[in-house]
Structure formats: C-alpha cells, structure tokens
Short mmCIF file of C-alpha atoms in Angstrom, two decimals:
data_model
loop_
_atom_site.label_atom_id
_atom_site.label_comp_id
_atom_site.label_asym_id
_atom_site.label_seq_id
_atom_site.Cartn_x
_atom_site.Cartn_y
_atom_site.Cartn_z
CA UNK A 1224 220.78 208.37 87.61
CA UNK A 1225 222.99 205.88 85.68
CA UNK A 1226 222.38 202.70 85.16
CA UNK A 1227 225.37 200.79 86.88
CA UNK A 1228 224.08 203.57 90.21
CA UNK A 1229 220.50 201.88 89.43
CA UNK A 1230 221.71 198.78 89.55
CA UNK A 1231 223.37 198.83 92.48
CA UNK A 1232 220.92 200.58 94.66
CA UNK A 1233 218.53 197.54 93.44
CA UNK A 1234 220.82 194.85 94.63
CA UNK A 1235 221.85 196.47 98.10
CA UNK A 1236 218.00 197.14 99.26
CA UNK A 1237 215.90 194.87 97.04
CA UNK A 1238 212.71 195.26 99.14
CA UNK A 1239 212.84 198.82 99.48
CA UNK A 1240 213.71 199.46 95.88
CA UNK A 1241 211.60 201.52 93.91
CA UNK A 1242 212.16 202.77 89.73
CA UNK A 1243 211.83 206.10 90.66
CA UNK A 1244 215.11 206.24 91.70
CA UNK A 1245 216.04 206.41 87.78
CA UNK A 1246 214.55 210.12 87.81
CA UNK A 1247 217.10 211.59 90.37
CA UNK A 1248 220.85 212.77 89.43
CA UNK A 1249 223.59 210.97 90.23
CA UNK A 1250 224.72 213.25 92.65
CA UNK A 1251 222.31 212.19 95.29
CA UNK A 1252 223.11 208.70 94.94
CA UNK A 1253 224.67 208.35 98.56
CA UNK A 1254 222.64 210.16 99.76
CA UNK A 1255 219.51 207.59 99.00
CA UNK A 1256 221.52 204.65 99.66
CA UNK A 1257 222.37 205.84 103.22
CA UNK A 1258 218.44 206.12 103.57
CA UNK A 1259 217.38 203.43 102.09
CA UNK A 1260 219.90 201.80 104.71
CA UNK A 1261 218.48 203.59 107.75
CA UNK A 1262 214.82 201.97 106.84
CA UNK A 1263 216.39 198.18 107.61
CA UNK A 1264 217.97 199.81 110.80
CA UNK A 1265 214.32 200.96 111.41
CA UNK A 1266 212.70 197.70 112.20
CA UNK A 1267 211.97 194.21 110.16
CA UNK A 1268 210.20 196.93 107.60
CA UNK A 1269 211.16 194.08 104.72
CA UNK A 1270 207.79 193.46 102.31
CA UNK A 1271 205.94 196.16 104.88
CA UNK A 1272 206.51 199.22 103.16
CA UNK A 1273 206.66 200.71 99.98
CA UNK A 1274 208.99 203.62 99.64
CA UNK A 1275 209.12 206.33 95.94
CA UNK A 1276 211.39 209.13 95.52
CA UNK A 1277 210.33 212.46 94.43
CA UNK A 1278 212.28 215.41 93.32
CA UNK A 1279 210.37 218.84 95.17
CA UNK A 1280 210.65 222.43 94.71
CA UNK A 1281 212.97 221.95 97.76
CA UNK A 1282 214.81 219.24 97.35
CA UNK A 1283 214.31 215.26 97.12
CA UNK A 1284 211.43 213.83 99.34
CA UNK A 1285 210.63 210.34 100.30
CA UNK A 1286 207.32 208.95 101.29
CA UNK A 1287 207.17 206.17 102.51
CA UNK A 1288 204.01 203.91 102.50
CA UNK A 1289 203.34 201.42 104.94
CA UNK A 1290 201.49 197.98 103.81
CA UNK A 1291 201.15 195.77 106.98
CA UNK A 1292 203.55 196.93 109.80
CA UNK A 1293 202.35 198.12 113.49
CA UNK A 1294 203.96 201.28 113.57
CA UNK A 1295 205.27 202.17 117.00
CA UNK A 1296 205.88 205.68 117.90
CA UNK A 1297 209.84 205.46 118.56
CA UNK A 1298 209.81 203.97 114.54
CA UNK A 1299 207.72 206.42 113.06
CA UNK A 1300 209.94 209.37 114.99
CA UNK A 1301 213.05 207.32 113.23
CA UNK A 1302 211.70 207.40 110.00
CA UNK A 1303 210.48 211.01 110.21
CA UNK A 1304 214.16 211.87 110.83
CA UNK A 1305 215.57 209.76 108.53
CA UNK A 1306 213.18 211.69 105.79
CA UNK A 1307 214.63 215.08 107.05
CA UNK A 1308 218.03 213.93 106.65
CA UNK A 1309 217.73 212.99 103.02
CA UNK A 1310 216.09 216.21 102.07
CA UNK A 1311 218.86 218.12 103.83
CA UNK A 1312 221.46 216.16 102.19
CA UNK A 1313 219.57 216.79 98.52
CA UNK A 1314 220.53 220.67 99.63
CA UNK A 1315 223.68 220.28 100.21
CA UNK A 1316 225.20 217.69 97.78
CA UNK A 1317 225.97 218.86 93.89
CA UNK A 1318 223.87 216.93 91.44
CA UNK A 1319 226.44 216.03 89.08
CA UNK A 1320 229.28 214.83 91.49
CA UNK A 1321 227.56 214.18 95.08
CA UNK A 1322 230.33 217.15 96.71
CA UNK A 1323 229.14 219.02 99.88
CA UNK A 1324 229.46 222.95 99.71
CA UNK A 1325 226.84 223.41 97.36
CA UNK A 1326 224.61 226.80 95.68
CA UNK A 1327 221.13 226.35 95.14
CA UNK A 1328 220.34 227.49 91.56
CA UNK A 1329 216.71 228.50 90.74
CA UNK A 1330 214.55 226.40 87.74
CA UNK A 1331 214.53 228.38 84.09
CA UNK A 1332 210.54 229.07 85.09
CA UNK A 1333 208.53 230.05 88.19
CA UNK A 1334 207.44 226.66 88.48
CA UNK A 1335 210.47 224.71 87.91
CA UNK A 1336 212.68 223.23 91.42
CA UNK A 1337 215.77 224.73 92.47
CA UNK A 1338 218.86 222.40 91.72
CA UNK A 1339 222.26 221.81 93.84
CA UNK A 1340 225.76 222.56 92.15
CA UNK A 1341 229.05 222.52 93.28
CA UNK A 1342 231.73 225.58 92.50
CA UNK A 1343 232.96 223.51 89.46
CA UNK A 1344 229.34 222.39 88.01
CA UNK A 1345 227.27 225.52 88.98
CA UNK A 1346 228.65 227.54 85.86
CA UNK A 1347 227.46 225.20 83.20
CA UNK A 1348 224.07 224.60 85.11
CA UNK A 1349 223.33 228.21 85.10
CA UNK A 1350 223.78 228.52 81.38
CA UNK A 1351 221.45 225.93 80.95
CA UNK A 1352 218.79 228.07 83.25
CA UNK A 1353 219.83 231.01 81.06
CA UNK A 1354 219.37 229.22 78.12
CA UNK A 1355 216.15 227.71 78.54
CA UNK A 1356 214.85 231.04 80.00
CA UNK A 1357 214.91 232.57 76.39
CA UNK A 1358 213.57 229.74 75.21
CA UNK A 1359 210.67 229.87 77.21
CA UNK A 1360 210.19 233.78 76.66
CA UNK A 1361 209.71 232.93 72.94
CA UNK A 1362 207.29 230.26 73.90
CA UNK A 1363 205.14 231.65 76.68
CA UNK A 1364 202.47 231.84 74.37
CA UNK A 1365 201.61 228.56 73.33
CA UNK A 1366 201.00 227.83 77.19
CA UNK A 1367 197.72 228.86 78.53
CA UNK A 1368 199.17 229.36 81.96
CA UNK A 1369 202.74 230.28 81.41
CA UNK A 1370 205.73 228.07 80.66
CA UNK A 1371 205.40 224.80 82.74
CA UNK A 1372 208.21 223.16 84.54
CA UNK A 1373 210.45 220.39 82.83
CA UNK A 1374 209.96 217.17 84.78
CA UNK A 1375 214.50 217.31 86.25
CA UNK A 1376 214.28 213.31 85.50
CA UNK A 1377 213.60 214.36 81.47
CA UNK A 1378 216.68 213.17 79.72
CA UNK A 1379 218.79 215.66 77.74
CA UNK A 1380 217.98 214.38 74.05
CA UNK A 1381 214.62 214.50 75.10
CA UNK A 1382 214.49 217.82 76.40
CA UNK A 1383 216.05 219.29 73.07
CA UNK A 1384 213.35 217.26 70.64
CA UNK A 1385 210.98 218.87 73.14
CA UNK A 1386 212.13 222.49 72.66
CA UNK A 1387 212.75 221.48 68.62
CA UNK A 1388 209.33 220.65 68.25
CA UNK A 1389 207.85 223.71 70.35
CA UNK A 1390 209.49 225.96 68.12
CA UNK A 1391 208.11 224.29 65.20
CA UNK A 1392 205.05 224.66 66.21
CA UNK A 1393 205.02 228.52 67.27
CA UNK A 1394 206.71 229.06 63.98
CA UNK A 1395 202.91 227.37 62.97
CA UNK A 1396 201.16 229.63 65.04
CA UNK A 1397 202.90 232.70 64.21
CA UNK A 1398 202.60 231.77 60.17
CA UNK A 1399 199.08 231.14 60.79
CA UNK A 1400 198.35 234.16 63.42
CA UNK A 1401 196.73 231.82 65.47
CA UNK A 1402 198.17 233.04 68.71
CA UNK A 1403 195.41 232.70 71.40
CA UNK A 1404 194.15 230.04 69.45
CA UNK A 1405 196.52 226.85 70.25
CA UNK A 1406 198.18 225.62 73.79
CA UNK A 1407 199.96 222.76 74.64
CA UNK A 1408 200.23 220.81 77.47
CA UNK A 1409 203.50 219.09 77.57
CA UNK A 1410 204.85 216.53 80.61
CA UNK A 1411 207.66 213.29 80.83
CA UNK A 1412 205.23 210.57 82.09
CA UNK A 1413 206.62 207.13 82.41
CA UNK A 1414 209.58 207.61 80.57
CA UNK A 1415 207.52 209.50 77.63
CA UNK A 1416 207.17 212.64 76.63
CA UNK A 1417 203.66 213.87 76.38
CA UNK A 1418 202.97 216.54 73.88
CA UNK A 1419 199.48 216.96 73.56
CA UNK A 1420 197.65 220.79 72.00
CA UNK A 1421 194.25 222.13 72.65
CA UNK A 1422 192.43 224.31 70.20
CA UNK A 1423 190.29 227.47 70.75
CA UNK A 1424 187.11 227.73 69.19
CA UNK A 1425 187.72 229.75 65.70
CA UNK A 1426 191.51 228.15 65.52
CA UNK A 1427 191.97 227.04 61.39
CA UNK A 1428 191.55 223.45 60.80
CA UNK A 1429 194.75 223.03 58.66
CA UNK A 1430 196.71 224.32 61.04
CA UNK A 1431 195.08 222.10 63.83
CA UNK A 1432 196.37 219.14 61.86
CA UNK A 1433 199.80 219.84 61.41
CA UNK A 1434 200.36 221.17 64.73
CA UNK A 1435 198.88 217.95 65.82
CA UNK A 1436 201.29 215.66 63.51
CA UNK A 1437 204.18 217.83 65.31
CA UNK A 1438 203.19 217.02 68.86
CA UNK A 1439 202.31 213.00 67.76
CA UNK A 1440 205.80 213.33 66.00
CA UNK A 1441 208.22 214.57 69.22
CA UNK A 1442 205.95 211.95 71.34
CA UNK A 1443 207.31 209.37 68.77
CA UNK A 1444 211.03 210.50 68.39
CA UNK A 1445 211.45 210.95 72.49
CA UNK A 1446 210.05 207.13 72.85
CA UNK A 1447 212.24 205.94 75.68
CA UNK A 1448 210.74 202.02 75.13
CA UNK A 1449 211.99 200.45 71.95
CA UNK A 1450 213.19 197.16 73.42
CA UNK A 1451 211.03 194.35 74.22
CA UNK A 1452 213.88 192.85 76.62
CA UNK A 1453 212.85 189.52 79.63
CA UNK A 1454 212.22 190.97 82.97
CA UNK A 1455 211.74 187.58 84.96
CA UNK A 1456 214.75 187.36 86.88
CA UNK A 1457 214.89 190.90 87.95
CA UNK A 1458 210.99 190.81 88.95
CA UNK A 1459 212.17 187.93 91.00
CA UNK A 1460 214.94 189.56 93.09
CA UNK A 1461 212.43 192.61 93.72
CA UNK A 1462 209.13 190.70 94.39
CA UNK A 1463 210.68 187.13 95.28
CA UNK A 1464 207.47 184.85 96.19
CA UNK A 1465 204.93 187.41 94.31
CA UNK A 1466 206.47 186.18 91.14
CA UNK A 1467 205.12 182.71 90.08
CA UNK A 1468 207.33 179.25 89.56
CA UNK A 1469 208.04 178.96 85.58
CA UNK A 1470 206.45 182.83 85.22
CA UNK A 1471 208.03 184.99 82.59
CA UNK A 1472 207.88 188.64 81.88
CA UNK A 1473 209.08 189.65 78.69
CA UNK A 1474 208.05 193.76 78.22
CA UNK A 1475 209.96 197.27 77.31
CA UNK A 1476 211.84 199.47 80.30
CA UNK A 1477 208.27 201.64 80.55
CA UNK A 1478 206.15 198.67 80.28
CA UNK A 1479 207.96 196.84 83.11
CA UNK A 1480 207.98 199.92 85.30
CA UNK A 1481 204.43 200.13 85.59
CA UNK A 1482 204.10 196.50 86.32
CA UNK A 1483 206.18 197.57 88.90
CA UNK A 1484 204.00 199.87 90.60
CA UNK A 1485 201.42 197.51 90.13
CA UNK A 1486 202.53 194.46 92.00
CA UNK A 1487 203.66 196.64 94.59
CA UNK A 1488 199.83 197.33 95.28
CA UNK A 1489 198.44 194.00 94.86
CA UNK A 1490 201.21 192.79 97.25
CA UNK A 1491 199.39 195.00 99.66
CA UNK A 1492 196.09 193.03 99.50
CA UNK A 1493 195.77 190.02 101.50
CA UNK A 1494 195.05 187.82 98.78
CA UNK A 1495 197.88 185.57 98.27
CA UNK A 1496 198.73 187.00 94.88
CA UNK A 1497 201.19 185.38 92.66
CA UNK A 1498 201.73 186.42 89.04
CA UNK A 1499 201.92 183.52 86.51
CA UNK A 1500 203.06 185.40 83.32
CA UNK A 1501 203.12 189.01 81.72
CA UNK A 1502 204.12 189.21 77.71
CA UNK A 1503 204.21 191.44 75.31
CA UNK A 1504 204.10 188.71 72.46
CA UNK A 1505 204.19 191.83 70.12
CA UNK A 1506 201.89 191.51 68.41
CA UNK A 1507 198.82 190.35 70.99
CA UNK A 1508 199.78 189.75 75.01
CA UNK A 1509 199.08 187.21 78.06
CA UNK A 1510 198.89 188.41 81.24
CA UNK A 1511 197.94 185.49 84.02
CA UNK A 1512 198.07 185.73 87.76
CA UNK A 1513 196.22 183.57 90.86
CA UNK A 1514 195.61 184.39 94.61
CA UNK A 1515 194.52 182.07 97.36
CA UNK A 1516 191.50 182.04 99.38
CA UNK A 1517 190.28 185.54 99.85
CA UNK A 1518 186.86 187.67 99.71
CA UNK A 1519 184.59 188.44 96.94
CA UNK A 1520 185.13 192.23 97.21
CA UNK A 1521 188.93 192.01 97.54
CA UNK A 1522 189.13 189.17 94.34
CA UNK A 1523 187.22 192.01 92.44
CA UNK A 1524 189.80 194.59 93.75
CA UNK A 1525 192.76 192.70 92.08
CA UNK A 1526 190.95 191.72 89.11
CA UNK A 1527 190.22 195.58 88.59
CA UNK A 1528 193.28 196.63 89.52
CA UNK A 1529 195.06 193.71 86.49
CA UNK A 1530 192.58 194.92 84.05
CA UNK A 1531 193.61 198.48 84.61
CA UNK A 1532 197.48 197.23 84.15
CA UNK A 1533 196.42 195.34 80.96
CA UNK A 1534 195.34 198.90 79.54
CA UNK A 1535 198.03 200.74 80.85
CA UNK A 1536 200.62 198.24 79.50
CA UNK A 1537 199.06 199.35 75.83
CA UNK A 1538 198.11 195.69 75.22
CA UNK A 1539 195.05 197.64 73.87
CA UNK A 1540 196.53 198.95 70.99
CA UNK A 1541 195.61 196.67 68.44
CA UNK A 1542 197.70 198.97 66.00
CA UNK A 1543 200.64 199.67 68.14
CA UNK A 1544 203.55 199.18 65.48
CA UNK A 1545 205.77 196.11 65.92
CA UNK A 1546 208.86 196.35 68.34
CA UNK A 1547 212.27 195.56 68.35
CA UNK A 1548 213.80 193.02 70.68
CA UNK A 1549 216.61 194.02 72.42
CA UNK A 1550 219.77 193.32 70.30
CA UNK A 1551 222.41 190.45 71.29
CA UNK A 1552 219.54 189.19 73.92
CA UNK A 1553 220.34 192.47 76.17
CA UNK A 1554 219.17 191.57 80.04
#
C-alpha cells in the first residue's frame, strides 16, 4: 500500500492502527478503512484491542486481539461479521484500483494466494503468474519442497533481486553438479528478504561459499532499512500515554516496526508501562522504559519481553555497518 494510503489510514483510526497494513495492495484500501471504522461503531474498543492484517490463500483476514475489554455476545457477533465482510470485499475488489467486478487469478505456485483483478488489470497480472511460473520451473530444484510462495507484500525490486540471485545460484549448482546437494529457504520478513541455503552432506566446500556470499549478497541489496529517521511524534499519536514525556525514538522503518509490535504487547500487561527512550545512536543504542507498581513475575515479563526487543532491534550487532540518516531530516 502507498505511503500517503498508510498515512491516512494511521491518522483516521490511530488506536486500531497496525504496520501491517503496509503489506496489502492499494486496492483494498477502502475496504480496511470501512472496517477499521466498524470496530469504533463496535463499542469503546479504543486501547482494548489489537487488530493485524493478513493476506490468506482466500483473501485478506483480520484478527483481532482483545487486551482488556468484557466481550459481550451481541459485540463479538458484530465483529465476527464485520471480519466476513472484509474478506468478502478482498474477493471482490481489484488490487490495483479498488473496482468491484473482479476475477480471481491463481498464485505462480501451489502455495502462493489467489489475487483480485479487474477486466483492465487482470491481463498484466496474469503475465506476471506466467512469468514467474517459468521461473520457478527452472528453479524447483534448489527447493527441497518445491517452489515456495512469494510473501504478495514483497516489493517489486525486491522480488526481481530475488529471482536475479536464484538464478545465480542454480547457474552454481548446475556448474558444480551439485543438484541435490544445496536448498534454499527464502522469505520477506520484516521488510527483509531472507535468503538463507542449506547444504547436503558431500556438497563441495567452494561452492558452499560462494553460494553463501550470493544469498548474504541479495539479503544486502533488498535491505528495505537504510534510514535512521525520528519516530517520536508518530509513536506518540499511535501509543499516546505509553510513550514517555521528553522520550525520543530515533530508528530505521524495520526497526520502528518491531517496536511497534512490541509496545503493543507490553501495553497489554498491567504494569503501567511507559517508554523513556529507544535509539539507534549508530554506532551503540539506549533503550529505557519504567512501569508503576506491579508484581515480581509480571516486572520479569516486561523486562524479558525489552531484552528480546533489544536483540531483535540488532542493537547486538556490534559490527553492523554504519547507517545513513535520512537525507534533508526526512520525518
């Protein structure tokens, strides 16, 4: 979805926003706001539920977590039908331009989800399908179980270093006859691509390495994070009181997504939580948080659950190269 489409759905339903709204086409963009609406028609849900988008087989699902909300019957039936009516609108509105009077057009592999085109966008969708069906048929074998599914969220230069890289690397195989001998897992996690082989026992070393180098290589070229850009003010209109007085976040896009997810947990915990600060001072990182008066076993809950963000933020990586900040002070 583009960004402006992003954008707005964040300012219309701040509570119920969620990043995962980035992974769906544009076409569907009504289609979420009109749900996201129904959930305030609901009840109070406000800070009581926490709501993610995922693109199915079928269609687009929601699910729809609730934190701290007595769930009566006569809301749980409206929510239930509000969920129907998103996935039935996902099947009948084109992905590209949200028009009704759609054709369902199966994924390039077994595994892949049908997508939703219009008369006027179907043709260039299916040649995409075609196209990506002889790719895979050239690179079934470097997949232990068959060709996987593209994640539909994967961005288009990303999806073409992806299939640039596999065929680098079965042209490695093939060289090397080491077909049987080398499979790669490959998946779009967090706004990466993930490109990651496995060797058989009896593959050649050599070839090990520089199939290797290829997979860290796409992984590095399909970064989606380059700019360390300040998050505070956003954070604020999402989370309002979670965020501390005089806190700043300064992280990249992927880095600030999964603080995302993860103050959407420890808002869940009846601990008072309020984050103080979380930087990527690039090189080296402070991340500093508080929470009232609670119990032992929930303080070492959220003190797990920070450390695991600390790690999964990279702040780790004491070699992680230096990055960029964003250029002209970009929001």
């Amino acid at each position: 979805m583009k960004p402006d489409k992003i954008e707005t759905l964040r300012k219309r339903h701040p509570w119920y926003f969620d990043a995962s709204v980035a992974t769906l086409p544009d076409g569907w963009f009504h289609a979420v706001d009109h749900f996201l609406s129904q959930l305030k028609e609901i009840g109070d849900l406000a800070d009581c539920v926490v709501v993610r988008f995922e693109r199915m087989p079928y269609g687009l699902q929601a699910f729809v977590a609730p934190w701290q909300f007595n769930w009566t019957g006569e809301s749980a039936l409206a929510l239930l039908k509000a969920q129907e009516a998103l996935l039935l609108a996902s099947q009948s509105l084109c992905e590209v331009c949200g028009l009704s009077g759609v054709t369902a057009l199966p994924g390039s592999t077994e595994r892949a989800p049908a997508s939703f085109f219009c008369e006027e966008h179907l043709p260039s969708a299916a040649a995409q399908v075609e196209q990506e069906k002889a790719l895979w048929a050239d690179l079934g074998f470097l997949f232990a179980d068959g060709p996987p599914s593209l994640d539909p969220s994967m961005p288009e230069d990303i999806r073409k270093i992806a299939f640039d890289y596999l065929g680098k690397i079965a042209a490695q195989v093939r060289e090397w006859e080491q077909v049987g001998y080398v499979h790669i897992r490959i998946a779009f996690e967090d706004g990466l691509l993930v490109m990651r082989p496995t060797y058989i026992p009896g593959y050649e070393l050599l070839v090990g390495m520089e199939i290797t180098e290829l997979c860290s290589t796409a992984g590095e070229l399909a970064d989606t994070r380059p700019y360390i850009q300040d998050w505070t003010d956003r954070a604020r209109a999402i989370f309002g009181s979670l965020i501390g007085e005089g806190c700043v976040i300064r992280l990249t896009s992927r880095q600030f997504y999964i603080l995302q997810q993860t103050l959407k947990i420890a808002a869940s915990m009846d601990v008072d939580f309020v984050l103080k600060d979380c930087i990527d001072w690039n090189p080296g990182y402070e991340v500093d948080y508080d929470c009232g008066t609670t119990t032992p076993f929930l303080e070492k809950e959220l003190d797990g659950l920070m450390s695991t963000l600390v790690v999964r933020l990279g702040f780790t990586e004491t070699d992680r190269p230096i990055l960029p900040e964003a250029p002209g002070g970009r929001p």
